[in-house]
Amino acid sequence: QSLEMLRTLQAEKKPWFLTLLTVGTHHPYIVPNSYGSGTFATAVAYLDEAFARFLQRIREMAVLDNTLVLITSDESVGISGYRGWKQAGAGKGIDDLTKKLSDNWGFLIAMLPTGEQMRIDADFMQADLALSILDYLGLATRAGEFAGRSVFRSYDTKRPIVFANVYKHLLAALDSSERLSICPEDFTSCSTYSLPDGRLFSPNRTRRETDPKGVEFLKAMVARSKQVKDRPRTLPLLADPMVPISSPSGMQVIFGGQYLSVPAGTRIDVDLEVEVLGQSGSVSLGHMLKSGGKNYHFRKGIPPLQPGDQLIIRYSFTPTEPLQYLESLATARKLSSGEVSLHFKTARLTLVPPPAGSAKHAPGLKVRELQIRHPEPNAAPVPHTLNGRGPPS
């Protein structure tokens, strides 16, 4: 699919920018049947072969003749991060902190049309990528709010490197004085280490008294990365509005996994409008807004839907405390035989920052619209009261 898109972009004879992500190396490790069972090891082997073929194809298409290609990773499984590696003895004799730090470090390869080759051992961050692309195109003066350094320049001085692992709730900063500060997300127990030879993974790393300046710097960087703009942000909850419902063997996740950080006082608007398509059958649809083990809306109680039914859910929720890992989750279950699909006419979540000044959004839950429309001609919409309208469960 990406090759077809590249052919179209190349034919238009205009500048273009494209980001490609791999999902197969994330659970549940999707690989062709010929690779056997889906494990991390087979997913990596398949990715390696598929990416080699992809590079060969774009080379044959002459894409590499006039295109900057950046290859990197968004995370790392670290040392001995998976069972197969542990069984093979990987990571033996390596301390736990080194294993933890290795979860955050990967590589960056820049393939230049002009063909230069060199190795750079300086540390760079994901945040440097945008600025690097602008710098390569001669547009660094128009970088605006982008921060960082360009991988296409050399620097005489060191600068702080900030990294995090949200899955392991770890935040860290490596400052220009070769000190490493590590904190959990709530900053309850931070640690500081000195790196005598300047190497993050050095066996000479020594724990020191916690450095307040390093912790404050890390807090400032976290606050900057979580800063909410003054304008609302809308997130589509589905890439494809048409969702076939599988056999009635279990629950099917329609969307979820946004895992948003939401400051207190931010209004969360959820808008869902879905129609059931098909000739026969019925489907049970569930929806909830949840964070930190609490369900804030509509855990259960939506009546079964038949072909032709339209479900409309529109509500707003304003938390009085910050929310972490906020998720808008929809699930479905087929209740009878027959081909049934869901057509989402609207599926979005909008974060509306608090108004300027002393004004505030009304806290708690407000249902703006909630009804099921049946397909009979001239029939009035039939409202349904759904469970979960009280305080968080």
mmCIF file of N, CA and C in Angstrom, residues 12-68:
data_model
loop_
_atom_site.group_PDB
_atom_site.id
_atom_site.type_symbol
_atom_site.label_atom_id
_atom_site.label_comp_id
_atom_site.label_asym_id
_atom_site.label_seq_id
_atom_site.Cartn_x
_atom_site.Cartn_y
_atom_site.Cartn_z
ATOM 1 N N GLU A 12 3.180 13.261 -9.040
ATOM 2 C CA GLU A 12 2.656 14.629 -8.935
ATOM 3 C C GLU A 12 3.732 15.695 -9.082
ATOM 4 N N LYS A 13 5.004 15.279 -9.032
ATOM 5 C CA LYS A 13 6.125 16.202 -9.257
ATOM 6 C C LYS A 13 6.124 17.375 -8.278
ATOM 7 N N LYS A 14 5.701 17.119 -7.066
ATOM 8 C CA LYS A 14 5.705 18.157 -6.039
ATOM 9 C C LYS A 14 6.366 17.603 -4.785
ATOM 10 N N PRO A 15 6.891 18.482 -3.916
ATOM 11 C CA PRO A 15 7.483 17.990 -2.664
ATOM 12 C C PRO A 15 6.435 17.254 -1.827
ATOM 13 N N TRP A 16 6.882 16.236 -1.105
ATOM 14 C CA TRP A 16 5.955 15.492 -0.253
ATOM 15 C C TRP A 16 6.689 15.003 0.991
ATOM 16 N N PHE A 17 5.912 14.666 1.985
ATOM 17 C CA PHE A 17 6.436 14.150 3.259
ATOM 18 C C PHE A 17 5.561 12.982 3.668
ATOM 19 N N LEU A 18 6.165 11.885 4.037
ATOM 20 C CA LEU A 18 5.410 10.681 4.356
ATOM 21 C C LEU A 18 6.019 9.999 5.578
ATOM 22 N N THR A 19 5.162 9.605 6.519
ATOM 23 C CA THR A 19 5.601 8.848 7.688
ATOM 24 C C THR A 19 5.014 7.447 7.619
ATOM 25 N N LEU A 20 5.857 6.432 7.741
ATOM 26 C CA LEU A 20 5.412 5.037 7.747
ATOM 27 C C LEU A 20 5.762 4.415 9.089
ATOM 28 N N LEU A 21 4.802 3.718 9.672
ATOM 29 C CA LEU A 21 4.999 3.071 10.966
ATOM 30 C C LEU A 21 4.796 1.569 10.832
ATOM 31 N N THR A 22 5.549 0.799 11.591
ATOM 32 C CA THR A 22 5.324 -0.636 11.634
ATOM 33 C C THR A 22 4.526 -0.979 12.889
ATOM 34 N N VAL A 23 3.517 -1.829 12.747
ATOM 35 C CA VAL A 23 2.727 -2.253 13.895
ATOM 36 C C VAL A 23 2.939 -3.726 14.210
ATOM 37 N N GLY A 24 3.513 -4.495 13.277
ATOM 38 C CA GLY A 24 3.654 -5.932 13.456
ATOM 39 C C GLY A 24 4.548 -6.327 14.607
ATOM 40 N N THR A 25 5.504 -5.438 14.970
ATOM 41 C CA THR A 25 6.416 -5.768 16.069
ATOM 42 C C THR A 25 5.835 -5.379 17.428
ATOM 43 N N HIS A 26 4.589 -4.951 17.438
ATOM 44 C CA HIS A 26 3.879 -4.703 18.685
ATOM 45 C C HIS A 26 2.860 -5.816 18.880
ATOM 46 N N HIS A 27 2.563 -6.128 20.123
ATOM 47 C CA HIS A 27 1.596 -7.186 20.419
ATOM 48 C C HIS A 27 0.298 -6.915 19.673
ATOM 49 N N PRO A 28 -0.306 -7.907 18.994
ATOM 50 C CA PRO A 28 -0.067 -9.353 19.123
ATOM 51 C C PRO A 28 0.890 -9.937 18.084
ATOM 52 N N TYR A 29 1.832 -9.162 17.548
ATOM 53 C CA TYR A 29 2.882 -9.671 16.660
ATOM 54 C C TYR A 29 2.291 -10.379 15.425
ATOM 55 N N ILE A 30 1.776 -9.577 14.531
ATOM 56 C CA ILE A 30 1.114 -10.108 13.335
ATOM 57 C C ILE A 30 2.165 -10.447 12.282
ATOM 58 N N VAL A 31 2.209 -11.713 11.866
ATOM 59 C CA VAL A 31 3.138 -12.177 10.834
ATOM 60 C C VAL A 31 2.376 -13.113 9.900
ATOM 61 N N PRO A 32 2.871 -13.303 8.672
ATOM 62 C CA PRO A 32 2.228 -14.275 7.764
ATOM 63 C C PRO A 32 2.257 -15.684 8.351
ATOM 64 N N ASN A 33 1.309 -16.500 7.927
ATOM 65 C CA ASN A 33 1.220 -17.869 8.441
ATOM 66 C C ASN A 33 2.503 -18.667 8.204
ATOM 67 N N SER A 34 3.215 -18.320 7.132
ATOM 68 C CA SER A 34 4.440 -19.064 6.814
ATOM 69 C C SER A 34 5.529 -18.879 7.863
ATOM 70 N N TYR A 35 5.404 -17.853 8.728
ATOM 71 C CA TYR A 35 6.397 -17.612 9.771
ATOM 72 C C TYR A 35 6.072 -18.360 11.052
ATOM 73 N N GLY A 36 4.956 -19.053 11.096
ATOM 74 C CA GLY A 36 4.587 -19.779 12.302
ATOM 75 C C GLY A 36 3.839 -18.880 13.264
ATOM 76 N N SER A 37 3.964 -19.202 14.541
ATOM 77 C CA SER A 37 3.225 -18.457 15.558
ATOM 78 C C SER A 37 3.769 -17.041 15.686
ATOM 79 N N GLY A 38 2.886 -16.126 16.077
ATOM 80 C CA GLY A 38 3.275 -14.731 16.219
ATOM 81 C C GLY A 38 4.003 -14.480 17.525
ATOM 82 N N THR A 39 5.303 -14.335 17.454
ATOM 83 C CA THR A 39 6.122 -13.978 18.613
ATOM 84 C C THR A 39 6.931 -12.743 18.255
ATOM 85 N N PHE A 40 7.562 -12.153 19.248
ATOM 86 C CA PHE A 40 8.385 -10.982 18.965
ATOM 87 C C PHE A 40 9.512 -11.338 18.001
ATOM 88 N N ALA A 41 10.122 -12.495 18.210
ATOM 89 C CA ALA A 41 11.247 -12.892 17.359
ATOM 90 C C ALA A 41 10.818 -13.061 15.903
ATOM 91 N N THR A 42 9.652 -13.710 15.669
ATOM 92 C CA THR A 42 9.197 -13.886 14.288
ATOM 93 C C THR A 42 8.759 -12.551 13.686
ATOM 94 N N ALA A 43 8.184 -11.668 14.511
ATOM 95 C CA ALA A 43 7.763 -10.356 14.002
ATOM 96 C C ALA A 43 8.968 -9.533 13.558
ATOM 97 N N VAL A 44 10.057 -9.593 14.327
ATOM 98 C CA VAL A 44 11.269 -8.854 13.964
ATOM 99 C C VAL A 44 11.893 -9.443 12.698
ATOM 100 N N ALA A 45 11.902 -10.776 12.603
ATOM 101 C CA ALA A 45 12.466 -11.411 11.406
ATOM 102 C C ALA A 45 11.668 -11.021 10.164
ATOM 103 N N TYR A 46 10.346 -11.008 10.297
ATOM 104 C CA TYR A 46 9.503 -10.632 9.158
ATOM 105 C C TYR A 46 9.704 -9.158 8.795
ATOM 106 N N LEU A 47 9.766 -8.295 9.799
ATOM 107 C CA LEU A 47 9.993 -6.872 9.535
ATOM 108 C C LEU A 47 11.322 -6.661 8.816
ATOM 109 N N ASP A 48 12.340 -7.368 9.238
ATOM 110 C CA ASP A 48 13.662 -7.225 8.631
ATOM 111 C C ASP A 48 13.617 -7.556 7.143
ATOM 112 N N GLU A 49 12.956 -8.655 6.806
ATOM 113 C CA GLU A 49 12.854 -9.046 5.394
ATOM 114 C C GLU A 49 11.952 -8.087 4.613
ATOM 115 N N ALA A 50 10.825 -7.720 5.216
ATOM 116 C CA ALA A 50 9.888 -6.835 4.522
ATOM 117 C C ALA A 50 10.506 -5.463 4.281
ATOM 118 N N PHE A 51 11.252 -4.953 5.258
ATOM 119 C CA PHE A 51 11.861 -3.639 5.094
ATOM 120 C C PHE A 51 12.968 -3.676 4.043
ATOM 121 N N ALA A 52 13.708 -4.770 3.985
ATOM 122 C CA ALA A 52 14.736 -4.903 2.949
ATOM 123 C C ALA A 52 14.099 -4.874 1.564
ATOM 124 N N ARG A 53 12.980 -5.573 1.413
ATOM 125 C CA ARG A 53 12.277 -5.559 0.126
ATOM 126 C C ARG A 53 11.742 -4.173 -0.188
ATOM 127 N N PHE A 54 11.233 -3.482 0.834
ATOM 128 C CA PHE A 54 10.719 -2.133 0.637
ATOM 129 C C PHE A 54 11.822 -1.188 0.158
ATOM 130 N N LEU A 55 12.984 -1.245 0.800
ATOM 131 C CA LEU A 55 14.101 -0.390 0.376
ATOM 132 C C LEU A 55 14.516 -0.697 -1.063
ATOM 133 N N GLN A 56 14.541 -1.973 -1.422
ATOM 134 C CA GLN A 56 14.904 -2.341 -2.780
ATOM 135 C C GLN A 56 13.908 -1.787 -3.791
ATOM 136 N N ARG A 57 12.624 -1.854 -3.447
ATOM 137 C CA ARG A 57 11.587 -1.365 -4.364
ATOM 138 C C ARG A 57 11.680 0.151 -4.556
ATOM 139 N N ILE A 58 11.871 0.897 -3.466
ATOM 140 C CA ILE A 58 11.930 2.347 -3.642
ATOM 141 C C ILE A 58 13.230 2.760 -4.327
ATOM 142 N N ARG A 59 14.267 1.931 -4.205
ATOM 143 C CA ARG A 59 15.505 2.201 -4.963
ATOM 144 C C ARG A 59 15.236 2.011 -6.455
ATOM 145 N N GLU A 60 14.512 0.947 -6.803
ATOM 146 C CA GLU A 60 14.168 0.702 -8.211
ATOM 147 C C GLU A 60 13.234 1.775 -8.755
ATOM 148 N N MET A 61 12.403 2.375 -7.891
ATOM 149 C CA MET A 61 11.492 3.440 -8.305
ATOM 150 C C MET A 61 12.180 4.791 -8.372
ATOM 151 N N ALA A 62 13.478 4.841 -8.049
ATOM 152 C CA ALA A 62 14.279 6.074 -8.063
ATOM 153 C C ALA A 62 13.849 7.060 -6.981
ATOM 154 N N VAL A 63 13.127 6.580 -5.973
ATOM 155 C CA VAL A 63 12.744 7.462 -4.871
ATOM 156 C C VAL A 63 13.991 7.952 -4.124
ATOM 157 N N LEU A 64 14.982 7.074 -3.967
ATOM 158 C CA LEU A 64 16.172 7.443 -3.211
ATOM 159 C C LEU A 64 17.041 8.455 -3.942
ATOM 160 N N ASP A 65 16.761 8.714 -5.216
ATOM 161 C CA ASP A 65 17.568 9.670 -5.975
ATOM 162 C C ASP A 65 17.330 11.105 -5.540
ATOM 163 N N ASN A 66 16.159 11.377 -4.979
ATOM 164 C CA ASN A 66 15.852 12.767 -4.622
ATOM 165 C C ASN A 66 15.075 12.879 -3.312
ATOM 166 N N THR A 67 15.214 11.876 -2.430
ATOM 167 C CA THR A 67 14.423 11.857 -1.199
ATOM 168 C C THR A 67 15.315 11.551 -0.001
ATOM 169 N N LEU A 68 15.147 12.334 1.059
ATOM 170 C CA LEU A 68 15.799 12.052 2.336
ATOM 171 C C LEU A 68 14.964 11.009 3.077
#
